[in-house]
Structure formats: C-alpha cells, structure tokens
XYZ file of C-alpha atoms in Angstrom:
718
model
C 9.115 -84.283 90.497
C 12.561 -83.232 89.162
C 12.129 -79.427 88.681
C 11.165 -76.458 90.813
C 8.705 -73.825 89.554
C 5.333 -73.599 88.017
C 4.029 -73.205 84.490
C 2.814 -69.709 85.257
C 6.200 -68.600 86.518
C 7.892 -70.050 83.488
C 5.449 -68.371 81.105
C 5.877 -65.000 82.803
C 9.608 -65.289 82.559
C 9.434 -66.135 78.865
C 7.078 -63.182 78.248
C 9.616 -60.881 79.873
C 12.276 -62.203 77.553
C 10.020 -61.705 74.532
C 9.334 -58.115 75.603
C 13.054 -57.468 75.736
C 13.437 -59.048 72.286
C 10.650 -56.796 70.948
C 12.344 -53.731 72.405
C 15.605 -54.849 70.845
C 13.933 -55.261 67.452
C 12.450 -51.765 67.744
C 15.801 -50.427 68.844
C 17.594 -52.077 65.941
C 15.021 -50.555 63.529
C 15.444 -47.125 65.134
C 19.232 -47.337 64.880
C 19.101 -48.460 61.227
C 16.398 -45.951 60.077
C 16.990 -43.108 62.480
C 13.224 -42.889 63.074
C 11.401 -43.242 66.325
C 8.598 -45.226 64.717
C 7.491 -46.586 61.369
C 3.887 -45.587 62.047
C 2.156 -42.484 63.333
C 0.861 -44.591 66.247
C 4.390 -44.755 67.556
C 4.474 -40.978 67.944
C 0.798 -40.488 68.657
C 1.201 -37.398 70.819
C 3.012 -35.523 68.015
C 1.250 -37.080 65.011
C -1.085 -34.146 64.354
C 1.750 -31.628 64.363
C 3.824 -33.877 62.117
C 1.009 -34.207 59.579
C 0.555 -30.421 59.457
C 4.275 -29.856 59.002
C 4.473 -32.436 56.214
C 1.456 -30.893 54.433
C 2.963 -27.409 54.588
C 6.283 -28.749 53.350
C 4.612 -30.516 50.405
C 2.745 -27.312 49.516
C 5.943 -25.269 49.543
C 7.699 -27.895 47.418
C 4.816 -27.801 44.930
C 5.054 -24.011 44.707
C 8.779 -24.293 43.995
C 8.091 -26.905 41.322
C 5.451 -24.727 39.640
C 7.553 -21.588 39.971
C 10.553 -23.360 38.487
C 8.463 -24.445 35.500
C 7.198 -20.898 34.939
C 10.700 -19.570 35.505
C 11.958 -21.756 32.679
C 9.357 -20.276 30.344
C 10.181 -16.732 31.422
C 13.878 -17.362 30.851
C 13.098 -18.566 27.331
C 10.931 -15.482 26.779
C 13.751 -13.261 28.030
C 16.064 -14.867 25.492
C 13.535 -14.117 22.727
C 13.269 -10.490 23.848
C 17.027 -10.127 23.670
C 16.948 -11.470 20.118
C 14.121 -9.121 19.123
C 15.927 -6.134 20.591
C 19.081 -7.033 18.682
C 17.154 -7.424 15.402
C 15.414 -4.057 15.822
C 18.589 -2.190 16.689
C 20.353 -3.756 13.730
C 17.575 -2.624 11.390
C 17.512 0.785 13.073
C 21.143 1.247 12.072
C 20.456 -0.060 8.568
C 17.542 2.350 8.131
C 19.634 5.287 9.330
C 22.338 4.413 6.808
C 19.735 4.118 4.053
C 18.169 7.452 5.026
C 21.521 9.217 4.754
C 22.052 7.939 1.219
C 20.101 7.882 -2.048
C 16.627 6.789 -0.940
C 15.255 6.414 -4.476
C 18.055 4.249 -5.841
C 16.708 0.851 -6.860
C 19.508 -1.149 -5.258
C 19.273 0.768 -1.988
C 15.478 0.540 -1.841
C 15.329 -3.178 -2.562
C 18.090 -3.835 -0.037
C 16.402 -1.953 2.819
C 13.076 -3.620 1.991
C 14.810 -6.997 2.169
C 16.322 -6.085 5.527
C 12.898 -4.955 6.777
C 11.097 -8.150 5.878
C 13.908 -10.309 7.205
C 13.568 -8.467 10.516
C 9.811 -9.162 10.454
C 10.488 -12.869 9.932
C 13.092 -12.845 12.718
C 10.646 -11.272 15.170
C 7.946 -13.728 14.105
C 10.356 -16.568 14.885
C 11.324 -15.154 18.284
C 7.683 -14.601 19.235
C 6.954 -18.192 18.245
C 9.088 -19.504 21.125
C 7.652 -22.756 22.462
C 8.472 -24.465 25.768
C 7.007 -27.843 26.680
C 4.461 -27.566 23.876
C 3.221 -24.132 24.915
C 3.721 -20.895 22.987
C 5.031 -18.167 25.259
C 3.687 -15.057 23.528
C 0.124 -16.157 22.703
C -1.600 -15.216 25.954
C -4.084 -17.914 26.911
C -3.972 -19.634 23.494
C -0.848 -21.584 24.378
C -1.385 -24.093 21.552
C -1.560 -21.366 18.887
C 1.508 -19.891 17.179
C 0.913 -16.210 18.025
C 2.311 -14.536 14.901
C 1.435 -15.508 11.355
C 2.670 -12.996 8.809
C 0.725 -13.006 5.530
C 3.676 -14.301 3.500
C 6.989 -16.094 3.973
C 8.875 -13.995 1.421
C 9.210 -10.306 0.609
C 7.777 -10.794 -2.879
C 4.790 -12.615 -1.422
C 4.256 -9.824 1.093
C 4.437 -7.167 -1.647
C 1.968 -9.121 -3.772
C -0.573 -8.693 -0.960
C 0.437 -5.242 0.256
C 1.351 -3.439 -2.947
C 1.460 -0.124 -1.071
C -1.113 1.472 -3.370
C -4.483 -0.246 -3.675
C -3.695 -2.244 -0.528
C -1.487 -0.595 2.078
C 0.081 -1.902 5.281
C -2.186 -0.571 8.090
C -0.841 2.484 9.885
C -2.789 2.169 13.151
C -2.695 -0.343 15.977
C -6.449 -0.931 15.803
C -6.247 -1.814 12.110
C -3.185 -4.026 12.605
C -4.859 -6.126 15.297
C -8.446 -6.198 14.016
C -9.863 -9.703 13.935
C -13.616 -10.035 13.587
C -16.443 -11.745 11.755
C -19.782 -10.122 10.990
C -22.776 -11.842 9.481
C -26.180 -10.553 8.464
C -27.284 -10.924 12.078
C -24.810 -8.143 12.878
C -25.214 -5.883 9.847
C -28.802 -6.795 8.815
C -27.971 -5.643 5.300
C -25.012 -4.274 3.342
C -25.500 -1.459 0.855
C -22.589 -1.050 -1.574
C -22.456 2.193 -3.576
C -19.873 2.288 -6.352
C -20.525 5.970 -7.134
C -19.363 7.045 -3.683
C -17.023 4.109 -3.061
C -18.774 3.288 0.211
C -20.228 0.288 2.011
C -22.753 0.848 4.768
C -24.912 -1.430 6.871
C -28.574 -1.156 7.738
C -27.522 -1.610 11.368
C -26.237 1.903 11.997
C -23.220 1.186 14.219
C -22.210 -2.319 13.109
C -19.312 -1.273 10.845
C -17.731 1.050 13.396
C -15.348 -1.718 14.499
C -13.696 -1.770 11.063
C -10.754 0.516 11.792
C -9.388 2.764 9.077
C -6.626 0.882 7.257
C -7.995 -2.567 8.078
C -8.418 -5.182 5.341
C -11.632 -7.168 5.234
C -13.171 -9.735 2.939
C -16.783 -10.003 1.830
C -18.326 -13.371 1.041
C -21.863 -14.528 0.224
C -22.618 -11.377 -1.752
C -23.605 -11.290 -5.407
C -20.947 -9.009 -6.881
C -18.487 -8.022 -4.144
C -16.845 -11.226 -2.967
C -13.362 -9.792 -2.668
C -11.013 -8.096 -0.216
C -11.232 -4.364 0.448
C -9.346 -1.926 2.615
C -10.993 0.721 4.777
C -9.678 4.033 3.456
C -11.798 6.067 5.868
C -15.136 6.046 7.637
C -17.633 7.944 5.526
C -20.227 10.114 7.240
C -23.724 9.362 5.933
C -26.944 11.360 6.106
C -30.288 10.041 7.344
C -31.230 9.241 3.766
C -28.401 6.703 3.580
C -26.238 8.762 1.217
C -22.587 9.599 1.819
C -22.083 13.271 2.637
C -20.790 15.248 -0.325
C -19.104 18.602 -0.668
C -21.463 21.543 -0.969
C -23.232 24.343 0.888
C -26.304 24.359 3.087
C -28.119 27.645 2.545
C -28.493 30.398 5.120
C -31.136 29.542 7.705
C -31.887 26.094 6.337
C -30.374 23.904 9.048
C -30.368 23.745 12.820
C -27.330 22.448 14.678
C -28.084 20.920 18.085
C -25.168 20.008 20.340
C -24.562 18.924 23.910
C -26.764 17.017 26.350
C -29.372 19.754 26.820
C -29.043 20.328 23.792
C -28.088 23.826 22.592
C -29.487 24.879 19.220
C -27.400 26.937 16.803
C -29.218 28.883 14.124
C -27.753 28.975 10.628
C -29.550 32.223 9.863
C -27.553 35.271 8.804
C -27.238 36.343 12.432
C -26.045 32.888 13.486
C -23.552 30.707 11.692
C -24.741 31.739 8.256
C -24.430 29.279 5.393
C -22.487 26.096 6.111
C -19.861 24.896 3.646
C -18.993 21.210 3.669
C -15.724 19.890 2.252
C -13.559 16.794 2.602
C -10.489 16.733 4.821
C -7.339 14.982 3.626
C -8.121 11.975 5.855
C -11.569 11.461 4.317
C -13.583 13.049 7.122
C -15.981 15.891 6.385
C -15.378 19.481 7.504
C -17.978 22.167 8.175
C -17.118 25.851 7.829
C -19.610 28.577 8.867
C -19.939 31.746 6.820
C -19.640 33.728 10.055
C -16.216 32.981 11.491
C -15.845 31.222 14.849
C -19.576 30.715 15.374
C -18.882 26.989 15.787
C -16.154 27.533 18.397
C -18.232 26.078 21.299
C -18.220 22.712 19.532
C -14.923 21.341 20.798
C -13.387 17.944 19.999
C -15.609 15.130 21.243
C -18.818 17.184 21.137
C -21.794 15.298 19.736
C -24.243 17.170 17.542
C -26.992 16.785 15.000
C -27.824 18.678 11.827
C -31.483 18.885 10.894
C -33.180 20.647 8.003
C -30.084 21.230 5.854
C -30.601 22.041 2.180
C -32.110 18.950 0.585
C -31.493 17.173 3.909
C -28.123 16.367 2.366
C -26.198 16.765 5.642
C -28.871 15.769 8.170
C -27.657 13.288 10.754
C -25.889 12.732 14.066
C -22.168 13.385 14.260
C -19.267 13.964 16.637
C -16.516 16.567 16.429
C -13.075 15.165 15.608
C -11.350 18.533 15.779
C -12.143 22.236 15.706
C -9.359 24.305 14.208
C -9.936 28.022 13.802
C -13.684 27.490 13.857
C -13.643 24.818 11.129
C -15.200 21.619 12.476
C -13.992 18.225 11.280
C -16.530 15.536 12.110
C -17.496 11.889 11.752
C -20.631 9.809 12.350
C -21.797 9.481 15.965
C -22.174 5.699 16.140
C -23.568 5.806 19.703
C -26.828 7.086 18.250
C -27.372 3.705 16.611
C -27.531 1.827 19.927
C -30.518 0.891 22.068
C -30.892 2.777 25.356
C -33.094 2.461 28.439
C -33.656 4.920 31.272
C -36.118 5.772 34.018
C -38.207 8.931 33.835
C -38.450 10.341 37.371
C -40.436 13.456 36.414
C -42.424 14.605 33.399
C -39.401 16.365 31.878
C -36.525 14.710 33.726
C -34.106 13.243 33.025
C -35.412 12.942 29.468
C -36.614 16.156 27.871
C -38.438 16.001 24.531
C -39.785 18.976 22.629
C -41.908 19.263 19.503
C -40.830 21.656 16.731
C -38.442 23.521 19.083
C -41.310 24.307 21.466
C -41.906 23.573 25.139
C -40.907 20.236 26.640
C -43.368 17.392 26.153
C -44.822 16.006 29.377
C -43.852 12.334 29.684
C -45.293 9.668 31.963
C -42.872 8.678 34.701
C -41.434 5.199 34.610
C -39.407 3.181 32.137
C -38.378 4.760 28.833
C -36.852 2.774 25.991
C -35.084 4.106 22.912
C -34.895 1.050 20.705
C -32.700 0.785 17.605
C -34.284 -1.375 14.907
C -32.455 -1.963 11.589
C -34.597 -2.861 8.602
C -33.932 -4.757 5.391
C -36.941 -3.011 3.853
C -35.442 0.473 4.219
C -31.774 -0.368 4.712
C -31.759 2.008 7.676
C -31.953 2.031 11.461
C -34.969 3.540 13.190
C -34.937 4.719 16.808
C -38.299 4.303 18.544
C -38.968 6.120 21.830
C -41.541 4.406 24.050
C -42.773 5.413 27.509
C -45.266 3.848 29.906
C -47.851 6.403 28.779
C -50.211 5.441 25.969
C -50.634 8.966 24.538
C -47.439 10.853 25.422
C -46.708 11.527 21.736
C -50.230 12.184 20.485
C -49.270 15.718 19.414
C -46.475 14.488 17.128
C -46.872 13.893 13.407
C -44.619 12.526 10.698
C -42.357 15.323 9.432
C -42.260 17.202 12.758
C -38.966 17.810 14.512
C -38.243 16.246 17.863
C -35.470 17.594 20.071
C -34.099 15.223 22.701
C -32.035 16.122 25.748
C -30.952 14.271 28.860
C -30.486 10.871 27.241
C -27.301 8.847 27.320
C -26.644 8.775 23.593
C -29.587 10.157 21.613
C -29.503 13.898 22.201
C -30.149 16.229 19.283
C -32.837 17.230 16.819
C -34.417 14.723 14.449
C -37.294 14.448 11.990
C -40.198 12.252 13.063
C -40.622 9.275 10.719
C -43.480 7.478 12.512
C -45.860 7.826 15.472
C -47.290 4.826 17.325
C -51.037 4.237 17.584
C -52.623 6.894 19.767
C -49.246 8.517 20.370
C -47.755 5.561 22.246
C -44.343 6.043 20.649
C -42.388 8.245 18.296
C -39.710 7.200 15.799
C -36.955 8.807 13.754
C -34.299 7.529 11.348
C -30.670 7.379 12.449
C -27.826 7.821 9.982
C -25.460 4.867 9.608
C -21.714 4.620 9.794
C -20.065 3.525 6.546
C -16.621 2.584 5.309
C -15.047 4.131 2.243
C -13.182 1.561 0.163
C -12.349 3.816 -2.773
C -9.059 5.682 -3.044
C -10.793 8.849 -4.248
C -13.512 10.842 -2.545
C -15.973 12.345 -5.048
C -14.988 15.908 -5.950
C -15.518 18.405 -8.737
C -13.899 21.683 -9.724
C -10.428 20.942 -8.350
C -7.805 23.280 -9.790
C -5.135 23.032 -7.075
C -3.803 19.600 -8.033
C -0.404 19.028 -9.612
C -0.035 15.739 -11.490
C 3.650 14.801 -11.521
C 5.357 11.882 -13.213
C 8.478 10.800 -15.070
C 8.453 9.853 -18.739
C 11.917 8.306 -18.797
C 14.903 7.319 -16.671
C 16.276 10.373 -14.896
C 13.521 12.650 -16.195
C 12.177 15.246 -13.784
C 9.464 17.873 -13.492
C 7.003 16.178 -15.839
C 3.658 17.474 -14.691
C 0.237 18.793 -15.581
C -1.513 21.565 -13.685
C -4.777 23.428 -14.152
C -3.415 25.809 -16.753
C -0.230 24.289 -18.120
C 2.002 21.261 -18.373
C 5.277 19.950 -19.687
C 5.606 18.556 -23.222
C 3.357 21.381 -24.450
C 0.362 20.189 -22.452
C -2.092 23.075 -22.060
C -3.499 22.077 -18.665
C -6.469 20.105 -17.467
C -8.730 23.053 -16.513
C -10.420 21.618 -13.417
C -10.564 18.041 -12.197
C -13.448 15.784 -11.248
C -12.597 12.783 -9.095
C -14.870 9.748 -9.261
C -14.558 6.507 -7.258
C -15.884 4.593 -10.242
C -14.749 4.007 -13.800
C -14.070 1.277 -16.341
C -10.564 0.083 -15.501
C -10.200 1.982 -12.248
C -11.189 5.150 -10.431
C -11.411 8.141 -12.753
C -9.995 11.666 -12.969
C -11.696 13.809 -15.619
C -10.325 17.121 -16.913
C -12.653 19.959 -17.879
C -10.336 20.817 -20.771
C -11.778 17.858 -22.631
C -9.746 15.824 -25.084
C -6.581 17.884 -24.508
C -6.558 17.455 -20.744
C -4.086 14.588 -20.705
C -2.118 14.769 -23.955
C 1.126 16.355 -25.118
C 1.264 19.190 -27.579
C 1.755 16.541 -30.248
C -1.376 14.657 -29.221
C 0.301 11.731 -27.435
C -1.453 10.438 -24.336
C 0.245 12.003 -21.344
C 0.737 10.339 -18.858
C 0.753 6.968 -20.588
C -0.932 3.803 -19.384
C 1.290 2.102 -16.812
C 2.820 5.402 -15.725
C 3.072 6.090 -11.984
C 1.720 9.548 -11.154
C 1.955 11.643 -8.005
C -0.981 13.875 -7.057
C -0.232 16.773 -4.718
C -2.465 19.682 -3.765
C -2.964 22.431 -1.228
C -5.829 20.582 0.505
C -4.200 17.154 0.481
C -7.476 15.523 -0.560
C -6.964 12.618 -3.001
C -3.197 13.125 -2.892
C -1.014 10.064 -3.398
C 0.737 7.790 -5.872
C -1.317 5.984 -8.490
C -0.760 3.803 -11.551
C -2.513 4.885 -14.752
C -4.688 2.129 -16.239
C -6.444 4.164 -18.947
C -6.052 7.518 -20.727
C -8.543 8.819 -23.277
C -7.176 12.345 -23.349
C -10.197 13.688 -21.486
C -9.824 11.418 -18.479
C -7.377 9.035 -16.892
C -8.142 6.049 -14.686
C -5.934 4.618 -11.975
C -5.454 1.124 -10.599
C -8.182 0.377 -8.062
C -10.336 -2.299 -6.483
C -13.763 -1.237 -7.718
C -16.878 -2.183 -5.739
C -20.131 -2.959 -7.522
C -23.354 -1.337 -6.380
C -25.688 -3.814 -4.704
C -27.874 -4.338 -1.661
C -27.395 -7.730 -0.049
C -28.733 -9.346 3.118
C -26.609 -12.508 3.085
C -23.105 -11.069 3.032
C -20.454 -11.957 5.576
C -17.487 -9.790 6.562
C -14.219 -11.236 7.844
C -11.124 -9.403 9.037
C -8.028 -11.127 10.389
C -4.757 -10.032 11.947
C -1.237 -11.429 12.004
C -1.742 -11.842 15.775
C -3.460 -15.163 16.500
C -3.224 -15.181 20.294
C -5.615 -13.568 22.747
C -5.536 -10.944 25.475
C -6.467 -13.255 28.342
C -4.697 -12.177 31.524
C -2.391 -15.080 32.352
C -1.566 -15.342 36.048
C 0.517 -17.752 38.091
C 0.160 -18.302 41.829
C 3.616 -18.224 43.362
C 2.433 -18.436 46.973
C -0.769 -18.776 48.949
C -1.096 -15.008 49.092
C 0.438 -13.856 45.791
C -0.226 -14.109 42.068
C 1.861 -12.557 39.317
C 1.013 -11.759 35.707
C 3.137 -13.967 33.489
C 1.351 -13.319 30.201
C 3.540 -11.876 27.446
C 1.683 -11.066 24.263
C 2.932 -10.765 20.710
C 0.320 -8.014 20.402
C 2.163 -5.867 22.949
C 2.486 -2.314 21.684
C 6.272 -2.698 21.429
C 6.024 -5.596 18.968
C 3.039 -4.120 17.111
C 4.862 -0.826 16.495
C 7.898 -2.759 15.319
C 5.844 -4.789 12.830
C 4.082 -1.625 11.677
C 7.378 0.169 11.065
C 8.953 -2.749 9.221
C 5.860 -3.340 7.070
C 5.772 0.330 6.054
C 9.222 -0.088 4.546
C 8.697 -3.571 3.095
C 5.403 -2.953 1.234
C 5.256 -2.082 -2.456
C 7.757 -3.137 -5.120
C 10.234 -0.620 -6.495
C 8.954 1.437 -9.425
C 5.272 0.860 -8.655
C 2.783 3.359 -7.259
C 3.093 1.727 -3.852
C 6.869 1.442 -3.838
C 9.082 3.076 -1.229
C 10.709 5.196 -3.929
C 7.305 6.751 -4.684
C 6.307 7.136 -1.030
C 9.307 8.667 0.674
C 7.285 9.849 3.677
C 7.187 6.250 4.849
C 10.867 6.404 5.778
C 10.428 9.033 8.495
C 7.171 7.411 9.589
C 8.931 4.071 10.034
C 11.883 5.688 11.796
C 9.574 7.195 14.422
C 7.677 3.945 15.007
C 10.889 1.941 15.208
C 12.432 4.356 17.696
C 9.220 4.284 19.729
C 9.238 0.479 19.744
C 12.803 0.408 21.055
C 12.508 3.275 23.534
C 9.214 5.055 24.158
C 8.308 7.861 23.851
C 10.382 8.618 20.781
C 11.457 12.140 19.961
C 9.394 13.979 17.361
C 5.763 14.044 16.284
C 3.902 10.733 15.931
C 2.997 10.383 12.224
C -0.281 8.576 12.867
C -1.521 10.255 16.032
C -0.697 9.560 19.652
C 0.838 6.124 20.173
C 0.449 3.858 23.193
C 3.410 3.964 25.557
C 5.462 0.801 25.520
C 8.782 -0.483 24.219
C 11.074 -3.503 24.245
C 12.934 -2.182 27.278
C 9.752 -1.966 29.348
C 8.732 -5.497 28.326
C 12.147 -6.752 29.418
C 11.964 -4.830 32.684
C 8.496 -6.168 33.484
C 9.643 -9.688 32.715
C 12.768 -9.265 34.842
C 10.681 -7.982 37.734
C 8.422 -11.042 37.625
C 11.455 -13.326 37.450
C 12.930 -11.665 40.530
C 9.645 -11.906 42.432
C 9.484 -15.627 41.649
C 13.120 -16.120 42.683
C 12.482 -14.328 45.975
C 9.412 -16.444 46.633
C 11.319 -19.642 45.866
C 14.015 -18.590 48.329
C 11.336 -17.969 50.948
C 9.722 -21.334 50.219
C 13.070 -23.118 50.551
C 13.793 -21.431 53.875
C 10.367 -22.459 55.114
C 10.947 -26.024 53.912
C 14.259 -26.146 55.795
C 12.540 -24.889 58.958
C 9.743 -27.441 58.631
C 12.220 -30.232 57.993
C 14.005 -29.382 61.247
C 10.715 -29.571 63.126
C 9.779 -32.813 61.376
C 13.162 -34.339 62.175
C 12.723 -33.367 65.818
C 9.499 -35.334 65.963
C 10.391 -38.290 63.746
C 14.070 -38.957 64.338
C 15.718 -40.714 67.283
C 18.940 -39.762 69.080
C 21.206 -42.553 67.837
C 23.476 -42.416 70.892
C 20.501 -42.935 73.173
C 19.099 -45.606 70.860
C 22.391 -47.532 70.722
C 22.838 -47.318 74.511
C 19.293 -48.553 75.028
C 19.863 -51.342 72.515
C 23.037 -52.502 74.275
C 21.266 -52.366 77.637
C 18.419 -54.479 76.294
C 20.935 -56.862 74.723
C 22.697 -57.345 78.058
C 19.361 -57.773 79.811
C 18.341 -60.362 77.253
C 21.573 -62.292 77.695
C 21.115 -62.229 81.475
C 17.516 -63.358 81.079
C 18.556 -66.284 78.900
C 21.190 -67.288 81.424
C 18.775 -66.972 84.341
C 16.126 -68.940 82.489
C 18.619 -71.662 81.690
C 19.636 -71.934 85.328
C 16.082 -71.989 86.554
C 15.126 -74.625 84.023
C 18.086 -76.701 85.211
C 16.977 -76.682 88.883
C 15.440 -79.907 90.444
C 14.604 -81.202 93.943
C 17.494 -83.621 93.710
C 19.946 -80.799 92.887
C 18.418 -78.691 95.570
C 18.822 -81.460 98.234
C 22.412 -81.981 97.242
C-alpha cells in the first residue's frame, strides 16, 4: 500500500469540488446575464408573483400597441378634417363673393358651380382616407370607400341632377336614403298617371321614401325608370289621391285623439270643409266656421269618415295648424299590425257601433292585423278578440269608432264581419309618393307665367287677364300631371291662351318659364316642350298608369358606409368611440349645400340663374356645416346640430384620452419592470464576490486534493 485514504473519502472530496464548480458555473451565468436563474425553478418562491407581473406588463404593452395603431388612424382622420374645413371655408368665401356680384351672369354662375363641384370632389377624397387598408370614415364597413358621388365631373353631375325634373335632395333623410323594396314589402304598386302618384297595397311600405329622394323601379311593365319623390300624397280609403274640393255641411265626422273626440261638420260645428293643396304638396283643410279645428295641434292623429263621396275619408296626422287651417298627411301608423290585452269589456280598447255605446268585448288578447291584398290593392285592418260573437251586431257599411289602441284610433267604415261576429274589418288608406311636378288643379287665376324671349329681355309674362306681346291672358289654368310630351297647363281662354297678338306661340318650345303665384302651389322653373296655343307642356318624367305585383324599388345614397358604433378598448375598464362617419351631419350638410349650387346647367329650367333662392339656401347650410347653429332661418326645416368644429373637437378629445391612457400604461409598465427586475436580477457585486470566493475555494480544493493524492505510507514514515 502506497497511499493513505479510502475510495469513499476520495469520492466525497471530488463531489465537493464538483459542487463548487457548479456554483461557479451558476455564478458566471448570473454575472454574464444579470439574472438569478434561467428557469422559474431557480426562483420558485417568487415565480407566481413574477408570472403575474409579466402577464400584466404584456397586457399593458398590448394596449399601447393597439392604442398606437388607432392613434395613427385618428391622426390621419384629423388631417382629413383639416383639409375639409379648409375646402369649405374657401368655398364659403367664393360663394360670398359670387353673392355680392351679378348672380345671373353666365361666367359667374358657371365659375361658382365649378368651384362647388370641385369642393365636393375634394371632400369625397378627404373622406376616402385609408390607413392600413381600412377606410376611416365608413363606420364598420372599413373595406368600403364611404363616399361615391354620382359623377366625376360637373357636367356628369348636371346630367343626372338637372335641377328641374331631377333635383339635388334638400333633406338629410333623402340624401342618405338607401333601401330596396320588393313585392314582399309593397305587395303591389299602383301607378296613376292622372294624379302623378305611386302607391302600394301595403299601406305604410312607401313611407320610408323621403321627399326629394330618387328611386328606381324595375320589373314593372311600363315604369322601369328613375323617379324623384316630390311629396307624399295623402290618399283616401278608396285608393285615390286626395283632390281639392269641398265636403258638404254635415257630411263628414272628424275623430281625433286617443279617446277619440268627434267633431261634427254640421252648421253648428265646423261647417263645410274646404280642401286645397299646400305649396309643399300636402293637403290643407279649412273649416267654414273659423278656428273650429284649433284643438287639432301639430302631431294630432285623426280620421275623416263620411265626407262627400268619401273623397277625403281616411286616417291622417296634423303637420301644422296655422290660424285654424290644418295641413295634414297620411297617418302611416294605421297601416301596421297591433296587439294588446283587453283587461275589461271596454278597457283599454273601446269600440262603438255607429257612434253609440261602447261594444262589450271579451277580455284577453286582441289583435288588429294589417293585411294587404293584391286583389283590392288595399290594406285591410281586422280586429279579432277571444270572443266568438263580440261583433255580431256589426254589418258592412256601419261605422266603427275605436279608442284606446296604440295606433288605430278613429272612425272607420266596416268592410267585413267575420263569421258569427268573430271579427270586424275596415279598409285603411295607403301612403303614396307623388312623382309629378304638378299637383292636379283647376281654376287657377293667380299664376304669373314669366319668361324671356331674347337676351336682356325682361317682364315677358302672361297672367289671367293680360300679357306682353299683346297676349290677352290665359283666363284660368288647369294643371295636369299628364300630357303628351310632358305635364300640361291648359288655359281656359282656348287657342289664344298662349299666343302673341300676332298669333305666334308664346312662350315658344324650349323656352324656360317661371311660375309664381300667391299660394305657391306648382310654382317653379320649367322648360316648355309643347305649345298648341290652348295648352303648354313642360319637361317631365311621365309615369304610366299600371298595377304591378312584381316591381322592385331601389334607392341609393352617395354614402356607402354604415352607422355601426365603432369602439376601441383602450384599457380593461374603458372603451372609446372611434367611429367617424362620412354621413355625419356636418359632411351631409356640406354636400347638400354644394350640390344645391352645382346642379342644373346655366340657361336651363334647373340652372342656378333660374333658381336664385338656392344661393341663400346653400349659404345657410354651408355656414351650419362649418359652425352650427348658423344664424338665420333654416330653409328646409330644423337641421340637426353638428359641424366640422364639433367633429374635430370630438376627435381631439378621443386622441387625448388615448394619449393619457398610454401614459398610464407606460407608467404601470415601468413599475412592473422594477418589480420584475427585483425578482429576476442578481446584485452583480454580490455575485462577483461569491464567484471569486468559490474560485478561491476551488483552487484550494484542487491543491488539497493534489496533496492528499500524493500522500503514501512511505512518505508518512519518512
């Protein structure tokens, strides 16, 4: 034996050396990486906290990333808004300069129309801003260019909107209307050329076609073309458009309100009722006894039943009541289905027969079902209760007065009774659209027909009893929505109605005429297409009478986006609206104002020179689009509040909110990083000291091991 020690002692000593080497390796890794451990096991006691901190940090970083992306889009949108504002203010100044000069000069008119359409194209371009493949002003339809004007040039725009037979819509609802209706919606379309109206068998289906909107008909026999809604025409229960005339004393009963209240038209009540058109195409009702219709304020719903010849029977709503003269339109709510629960025999629904006592109804469910029919072209309302004989006393031709319903109050004529009195039905009058420029009228003597027969000529006109160029007057006028080459105006003076003293046709074909009157009905600019001396016809889009069950109606808008509320989550507890829509009232009013100026070529019936009122109308809308509310009276009724400034302010607010949240997220990230570093990172001074200590220990261990391995009994004995 030459050495001292055992295998076990040697192995233990080597293991100790290996442990020191392992610690040194770990120490070297800690010094080089700055981390306590490369695995969570190395910091097991703090691993759960570390994982939570890292998750929260990643979430905050993701919010910042998403917010930054949205912020980029909002910044691009803000740039577009600045451009739009600049374009509008530039045109505002141009329009003011034009207004202060000669507004009928050809050069001036064509120049301002060019400026107007260029501004429309500029705004279209700005609203078409696209970031990362997404359109900014389209709402939820981010892949759809939000604004598509009908033409790329002024001449193309004027070819569509000639300002006469087709006019740029003057209301927001008409500007933005986009819809499709098939026979499943309308059931049947009834076109009447004599009244210039189109109605549907489904009583309320056409109510969505706003006045001024353009729509196209397809799949009909004779009317596959594009029309414009001139007004909504009130119809009677017989399906005929209301006409001017008088309902005799005592003939009709007016029922209004939810009870309802019945007004007698007898001599001691309202007296005879006179019906006449308003300038906007609605019908007015004037009682012989002044102010007897005063209780019927704007918004009141009423029915007329039993008028002379049933010519004005139907359900209507009051548009206005000025000095006791009621202007009204069709009550489209009457054409809807309704359900309610009868809790007592006369409550909440109260029905009476022939103005008598209330009919006793069985308690339980009550339905008032609207059923349109292709056989009659009308909508029938059928009232059904749980009782099998509640209406046994009713007969066809009786009157039924309804109160307490949601939308069917009034007095109606019974059209059918169910077997054994299980139900009772009555016909509801439909809403209709008027597509003709003229409303039918006779006996008009208050109209002045003005025109120019040559450059610089003035005061060429024809009135009821006289005219220039030795014209002897037209007598009285009859307006008809139908004719051969266009809608017709006939003079009672016969063959001399529209000629000069020398017999020349006056005004000539192609001449632009201006109609003005005390009532305002049928006033406007028109182009003469025919003159026979006894009548003239004006340029029109004439409908053809037909009844069709296959027709389809389409209406589209320049706005192709949607109104989906677009939100972005900027934090766990906060969302902001980031949707900016090209349909915003600020942009819509701007487009409306610019289109008013741009439509209609100079020298035509629809030109700006012939329609000077459009200048002040456009000025108001433009001012309101830039800064709302604008000073003055809105030309087309109350406008929605909203302007470019408010859009910019709302956008700026959202940008600031996002910036504040990003700052908060970054502060939180910094805090979390400090906590994470405290758990993960090593103190390098301590690590280096420990490493040096282990290095010295390892060196000593190697030396000791070498000495021990060199020991032997011989060396020991010596």
